[in-house]
mmCIF file of C-alpha atoms in Angstrom:
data_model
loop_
_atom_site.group_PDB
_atom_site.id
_atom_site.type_symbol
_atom_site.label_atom_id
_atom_site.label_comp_id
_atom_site.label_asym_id
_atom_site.label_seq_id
_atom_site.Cartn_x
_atom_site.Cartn_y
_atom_site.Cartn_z
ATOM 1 C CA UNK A 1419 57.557 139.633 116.659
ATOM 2 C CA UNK A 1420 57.689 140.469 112.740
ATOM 3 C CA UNK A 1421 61.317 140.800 112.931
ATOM 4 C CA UNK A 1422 61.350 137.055 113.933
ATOM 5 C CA UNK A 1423 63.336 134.839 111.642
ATOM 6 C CA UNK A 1424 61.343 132.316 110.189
ATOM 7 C CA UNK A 1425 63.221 128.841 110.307
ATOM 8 C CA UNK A 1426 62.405 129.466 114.549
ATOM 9 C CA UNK A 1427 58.899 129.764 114.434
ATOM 10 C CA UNK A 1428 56.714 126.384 114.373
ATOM 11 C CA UNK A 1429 55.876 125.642 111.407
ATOM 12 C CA UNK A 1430 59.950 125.602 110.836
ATOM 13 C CA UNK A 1431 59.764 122.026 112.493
ATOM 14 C CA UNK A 1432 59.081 120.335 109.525
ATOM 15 C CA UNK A 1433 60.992 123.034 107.110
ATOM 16 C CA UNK A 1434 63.989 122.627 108.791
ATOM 17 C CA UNK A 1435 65.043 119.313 108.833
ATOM 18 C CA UNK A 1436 63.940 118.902 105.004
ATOM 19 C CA UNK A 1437 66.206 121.831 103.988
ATOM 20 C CA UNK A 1438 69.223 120.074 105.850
ATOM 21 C CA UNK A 1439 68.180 116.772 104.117
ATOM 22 C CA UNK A 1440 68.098 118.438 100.830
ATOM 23 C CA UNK A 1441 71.718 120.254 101.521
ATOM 24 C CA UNK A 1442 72.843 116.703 102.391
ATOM 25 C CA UNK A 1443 71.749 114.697 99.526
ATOM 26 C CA UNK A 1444 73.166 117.784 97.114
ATOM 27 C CA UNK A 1445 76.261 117.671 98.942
ATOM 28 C CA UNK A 1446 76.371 113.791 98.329
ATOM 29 C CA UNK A 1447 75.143 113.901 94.492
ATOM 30 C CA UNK A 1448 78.073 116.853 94.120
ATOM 31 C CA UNK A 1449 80.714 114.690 95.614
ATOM 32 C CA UNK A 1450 79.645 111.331 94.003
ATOM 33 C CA UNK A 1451 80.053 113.325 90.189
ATOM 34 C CA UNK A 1452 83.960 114.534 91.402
ATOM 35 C CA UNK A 1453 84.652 110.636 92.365
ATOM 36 C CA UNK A 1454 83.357 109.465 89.511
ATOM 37 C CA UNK A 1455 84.695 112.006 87.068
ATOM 38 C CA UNK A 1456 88.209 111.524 88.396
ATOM 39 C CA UNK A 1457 88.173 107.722 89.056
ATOM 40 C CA UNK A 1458 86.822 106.531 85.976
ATOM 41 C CA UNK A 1459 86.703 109.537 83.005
ATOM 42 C CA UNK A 1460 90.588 109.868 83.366
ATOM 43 C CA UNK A 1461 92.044 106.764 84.018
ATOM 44 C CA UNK A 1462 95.949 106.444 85.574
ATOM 45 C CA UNK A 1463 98.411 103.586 84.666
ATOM 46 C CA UNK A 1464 99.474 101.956 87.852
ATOM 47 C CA UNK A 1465 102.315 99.502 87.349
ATOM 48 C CA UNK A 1466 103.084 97.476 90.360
ATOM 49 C CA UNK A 1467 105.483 95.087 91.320
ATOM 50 C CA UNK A 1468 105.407 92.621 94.499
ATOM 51 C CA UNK A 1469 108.943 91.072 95.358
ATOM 52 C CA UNK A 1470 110.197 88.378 97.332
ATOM 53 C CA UNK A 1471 113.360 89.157 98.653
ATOM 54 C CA UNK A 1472 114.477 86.233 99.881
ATOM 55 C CA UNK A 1473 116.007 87.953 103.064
ATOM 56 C CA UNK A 1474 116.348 85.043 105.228
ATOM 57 C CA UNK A 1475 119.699 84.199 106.703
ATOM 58 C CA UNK A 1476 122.287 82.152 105.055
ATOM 59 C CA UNK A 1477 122.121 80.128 107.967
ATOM 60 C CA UNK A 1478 118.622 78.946 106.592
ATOM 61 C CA UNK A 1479 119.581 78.580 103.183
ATOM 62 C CA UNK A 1480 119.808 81.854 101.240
ATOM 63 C CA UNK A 1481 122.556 82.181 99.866
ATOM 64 C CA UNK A 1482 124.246 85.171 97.769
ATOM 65 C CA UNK A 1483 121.823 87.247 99.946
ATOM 66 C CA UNK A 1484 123.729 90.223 100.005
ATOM 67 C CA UNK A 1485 124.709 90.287 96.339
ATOM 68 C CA UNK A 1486 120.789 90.059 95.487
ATOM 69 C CA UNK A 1487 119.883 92.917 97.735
ATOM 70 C CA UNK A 1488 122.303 95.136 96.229
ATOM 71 C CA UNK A 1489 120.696 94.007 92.880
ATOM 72 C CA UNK A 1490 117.431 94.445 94.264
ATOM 73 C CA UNK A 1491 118.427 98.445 95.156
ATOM 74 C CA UNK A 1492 119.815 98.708 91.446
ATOM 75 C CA UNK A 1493 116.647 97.046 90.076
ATOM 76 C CA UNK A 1494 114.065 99.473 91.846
ATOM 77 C CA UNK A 1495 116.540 102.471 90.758
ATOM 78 C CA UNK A 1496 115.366 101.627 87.282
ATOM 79 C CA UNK A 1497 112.007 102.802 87.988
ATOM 80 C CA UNK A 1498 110.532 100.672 85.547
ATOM 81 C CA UNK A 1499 107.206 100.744 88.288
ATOM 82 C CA UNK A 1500 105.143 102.420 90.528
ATOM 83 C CA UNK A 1501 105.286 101.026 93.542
ATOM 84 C CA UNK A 1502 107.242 98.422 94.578
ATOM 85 C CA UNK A 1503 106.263 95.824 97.186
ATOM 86 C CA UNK A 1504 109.335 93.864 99.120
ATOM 87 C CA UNK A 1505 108.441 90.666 100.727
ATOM 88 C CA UNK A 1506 110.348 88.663 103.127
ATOM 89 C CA UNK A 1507 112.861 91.205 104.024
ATOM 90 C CA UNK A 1508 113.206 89.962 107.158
ATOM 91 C CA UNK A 1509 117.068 91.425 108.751
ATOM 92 C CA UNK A 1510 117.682 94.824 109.353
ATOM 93 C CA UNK A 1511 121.130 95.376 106.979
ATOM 94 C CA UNK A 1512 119.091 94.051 104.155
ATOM 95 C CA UNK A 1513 116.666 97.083 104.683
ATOM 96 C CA UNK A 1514 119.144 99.175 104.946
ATOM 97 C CA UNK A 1515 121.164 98.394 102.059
ATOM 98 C CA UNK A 1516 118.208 98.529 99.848
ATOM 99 C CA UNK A 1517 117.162 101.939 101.685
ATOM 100 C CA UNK A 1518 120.298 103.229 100.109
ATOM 101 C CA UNK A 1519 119.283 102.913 96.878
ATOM 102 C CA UNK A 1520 115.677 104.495 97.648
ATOM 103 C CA UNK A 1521 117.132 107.088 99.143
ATOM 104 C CA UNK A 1522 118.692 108.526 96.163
ATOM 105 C CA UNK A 1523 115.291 108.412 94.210
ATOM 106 C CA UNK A 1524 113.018 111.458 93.737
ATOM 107 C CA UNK A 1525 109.495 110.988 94.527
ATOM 108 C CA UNK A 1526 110.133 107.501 95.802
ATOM 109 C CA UNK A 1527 110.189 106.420 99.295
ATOM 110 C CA UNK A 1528 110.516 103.182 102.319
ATOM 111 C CA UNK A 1529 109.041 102.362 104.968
ATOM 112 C CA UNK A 1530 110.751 102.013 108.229
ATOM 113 C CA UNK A 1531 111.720 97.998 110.134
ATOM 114 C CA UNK A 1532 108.271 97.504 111.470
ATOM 115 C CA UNK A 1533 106.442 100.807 110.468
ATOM 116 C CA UNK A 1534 103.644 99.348 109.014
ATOM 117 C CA UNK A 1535 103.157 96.668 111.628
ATOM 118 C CA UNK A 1536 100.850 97.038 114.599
ATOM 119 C CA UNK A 1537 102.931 95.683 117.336
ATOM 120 C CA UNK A 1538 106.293 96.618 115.582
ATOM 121 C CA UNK A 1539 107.377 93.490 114.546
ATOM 122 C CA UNK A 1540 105.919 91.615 111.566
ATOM 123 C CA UNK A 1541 103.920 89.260 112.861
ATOM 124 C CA UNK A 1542 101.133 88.564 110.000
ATOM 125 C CA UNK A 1543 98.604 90.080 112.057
ATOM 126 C CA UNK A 1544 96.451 92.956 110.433
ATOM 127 C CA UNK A 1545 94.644 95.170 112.507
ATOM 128 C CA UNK A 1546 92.918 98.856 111.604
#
Protein backbone atom coordinates (compact mmCIF):
# COMPACT_ATOMS: atom_id res chain seq x y z
CA UNK A 1 0.00 0.00 0.00
CA UNK A 2 2.95 2.68 0.40
CA UNK A 3 3.93 2.13 -3.07
CA UNK A 4 0.42 3.50 -4.00
CA UNK A 5 0.47 6.54 -6.21
CA UNK A 6 -1.12 9.30 -4.69
CA UNK A 7 -3.48 11.13 -7.28
CA UNK A 8 -5.63 7.37 -6.73
CA UNK A 9 -6.13 7.48 -3.24
CA UNK A 10 -9.24 9.63 -1.85
CA UNK A 11 -8.29 12.51 -0.93
CA UNK A 12 -7.07 12.77 -4.85
CA UNK A 13 -10.87 13.52 -5.59
CA UNK A 14 -10.63 16.95 -5.03
CA UNK A 15 -6.68 17.23 -6.09
CA UNK A 16 -7.29 15.94 -9.24
CA UNK A 17 -9.67 17.78 -10.98
CA UNK A 18 -8.03 21.18 -9.66
CA UNK A 19 -4.63 20.17 -11.14
CA UNK A 20 -6.40 19.52 -14.62
CA UNK A 21 -8.22 22.91 -14.16
CA UNK A 22 -5.03 24.60 -13.43
CA UNK A 23 -3.18 22.78 -16.62
CA UNK A 24 -6.21 24.09 -18.56
CA UNK A 25 -6.37 27.64 -17.67
CA UNK A 26 -2.23 27.71 -18.17
CA UNK A 27 -2.68 26.13 -21.36
CA UNK A 28 -5.33 28.88 -22.26
CA UNK A 29 -3.30 31.99 -20.70
CA UNK A 30 -0.11 30.41 -22.87
CA UNK A 31 -2.07 30.31 -26.04
CA UNK A 32 -4.01 33.64 -25.58
CA UNK A 33 -0.15 35.54 -25.21
CA UNK A 34 0.99 33.64 -28.85
CA UNK A 35 -2.46 35.09 -30.46
CA UNK A 36 -2.02 38.16 -29.20
CA UNK A 37 1.69 38.58 -29.73
CA UNK A 38 1.34 37.59 -33.37
CA UNK A 39 -2.03 39.28 -34.22
CA UNK A 40 -1.48 42.54 -32.89
CA UNK A 41 2.56 43.20 -31.85
CA UNK A 42 3.50 42.50 -35.59
CA UNK A 43 1.02 43.70 -37.74
CA UNK A 44 0.76 42.41 -41.74
CA UNK A 45 -0.39 44.68 -44.67
CA UNK A 46 -3.27 42.99 -46.34
CA UNK A 47 -4.25 44.67 -49.59
CA UNK A 48 -7.41 43.37 -51.05
CA UNK A 49 -9.29 43.85 -53.98
CA UNK A 50 -13.08 42.71 -54.73
CA UNK A 51 -13.98 42.73 -58.58
CA UNK A 52 -16.95 42.63 -60.56
CA UNK A 53 -16.38 40.93 -63.58
CA UNK A 54 -19.13 41.57 -65.41
CA UNK A 55 -19.28 37.91 -66.81
CA UNK A 56 -22.73 37.83 -67.97
CA UNK A 57 -23.48 36.94 -71.54
CA UNK A 58 -23.54 39.33 -74.35
CA UNK A 59 -26.85 38.16 -74.89
CA UNK A 60 -27.77 40.16 -71.62
CA UNK A 61 -25.87 43.08 -72.33
CA UNK A 62 -22.13 42.73 -71.66
CA UNK A 63 -20.45 43.50 -74.14
CA UNK A 64 -16.51 43.36 -74.95
CA UNK A 65 -16.70 40.52 -72.34
CA UNK A 66 -13.97 38.63 -73.55
CA UNK A 67 -11.57 41.51 -74.16
CA UNK A 68 -12.15 42.55 -70.33
CA UNK A 69 -11.42 39.11 -69.03
CA UNK A 70 -8.26 38.91 -70.76
CA UNK A 71 -7.57 42.37 -69.15
CA UNK A 72 -8.77 41.17 -66.00
CA UNK A 73 -5.93 38.06 -66.18
CA UNK A 74 -3.26 40.84 -67.14
CA UNK A 75 -4.49 43.09 -64.30
CA UNK A 76 -4.20 40.39 -61.42
CA UNK A 77 -0.66 39.38 -63.08
CA UNK A 78 0.42 42.76 -61.81
CA UNK A 79 0.17 41.69 -58.36
CA UNK A 80 -0.42 44.99 -57.17
CA UNK A 81 -2.71 42.91 -54.16
CA UNK A 82 -3.17 40.23 -51.99
CA UNK A 83 -5.97 38.59 -52.70
CA UNK A 84 -8.16 39.16 -55.26
CA UNK A 85 -11.93 38.62 -55.11
CA UNK A 86 -13.88 38.03 -58.69
CA UNK A 87 -17.52 38.64 -58.66
CA UNK A 88 -20.05 37.76 -61.16
CA UNK A 89 -18.00 35.41 -63.13
CA UNK A 90 -20.71 33.57 -64.02
CA UNK A 91 -19.61 31.21 -67.60
CA UNK A 92 -17.16 28.71 -67.51
CA UNK A 93 -14.56 30.12 -70.53
CA UNK A 94 -14.43 33.29 -68.58
CA UNK A 95 -12.92 31.23 -65.62
CA UNK A 96 -10.87 29.66 -67.59
CA UNK A 97 -9.35 32.34 -69.47
CA UNK A 98 -8.63 34.22 -66.37
CA UNK A 99 -7.27 30.80 -64.78
CA UNK A 100 -4.63 31.15 -67.41
CA UNK A 101 -3.24 34.01 -66.20
CA UNK A 102 -3.26 32.67 -62.42
CA UNK A 103 -1.77 29.86 -63.41
CA UNK A 104 1.44 31.35 -64.34
CA UNK A 105 1.70 33.19 -60.89
CA UNK A 106 3.85 31.92 -57.98
CA UNK A 107 2.22 31.75 -54.72
CA UNK A 108 -1.11 32.72 -56.21
CA UNK A 109 -3.96 30.51 -56.81
CA UNK A 110 -8.17 29.93 -58.10
CA UNK A 111 -10.68 28.35 -57.08
CA UNK A 112 -12.46 25.81 -59.11
CA UNK A 113 -16.48 26.56 -61.10
CA UNK A 114 -18.43 25.95 -57.97
CA UNK A 115 -15.68 24.94 -55.39
CA UNK A 116 -16.62 27.13 -52.85
CA UNK A 117 -20.34 26.60 -53.19
CA UNK A 118 -22.29 24.10 -51.14
CA UNK A 119 -24.47 22.56 -53.70
CA UNK A 120 -21.95 23.25 -56.61
CA UNK A 121 -23.56 25.85 -58.24
CA UNK A 122 -23.63 29.44 -56.97
CA UNK A 123 -26.68 29.88 -55.65
CA UNK A 124 -26.20 32.76 -52.84
CA UNK A 125 -26.78 30.35 -50.23
CA UNK A 126 -24.08 30.10 -47.37
CA UNK A 127 -23.96 27.23 -45.32
CA UNK A 128 -20.94 25.91 -42.76
Amino acid sequence: MDDQILLLQPEAKVLCPLLFTLGVCCLAIAVGVCVYKNSYEDPIALSILSLNCWGTPAAFGSYDKEARMHEIGRMIQKEDHDIYLLEELWMRPDHATIKTYVDNMTGFEMTEVGELAVSGICDGRVAP
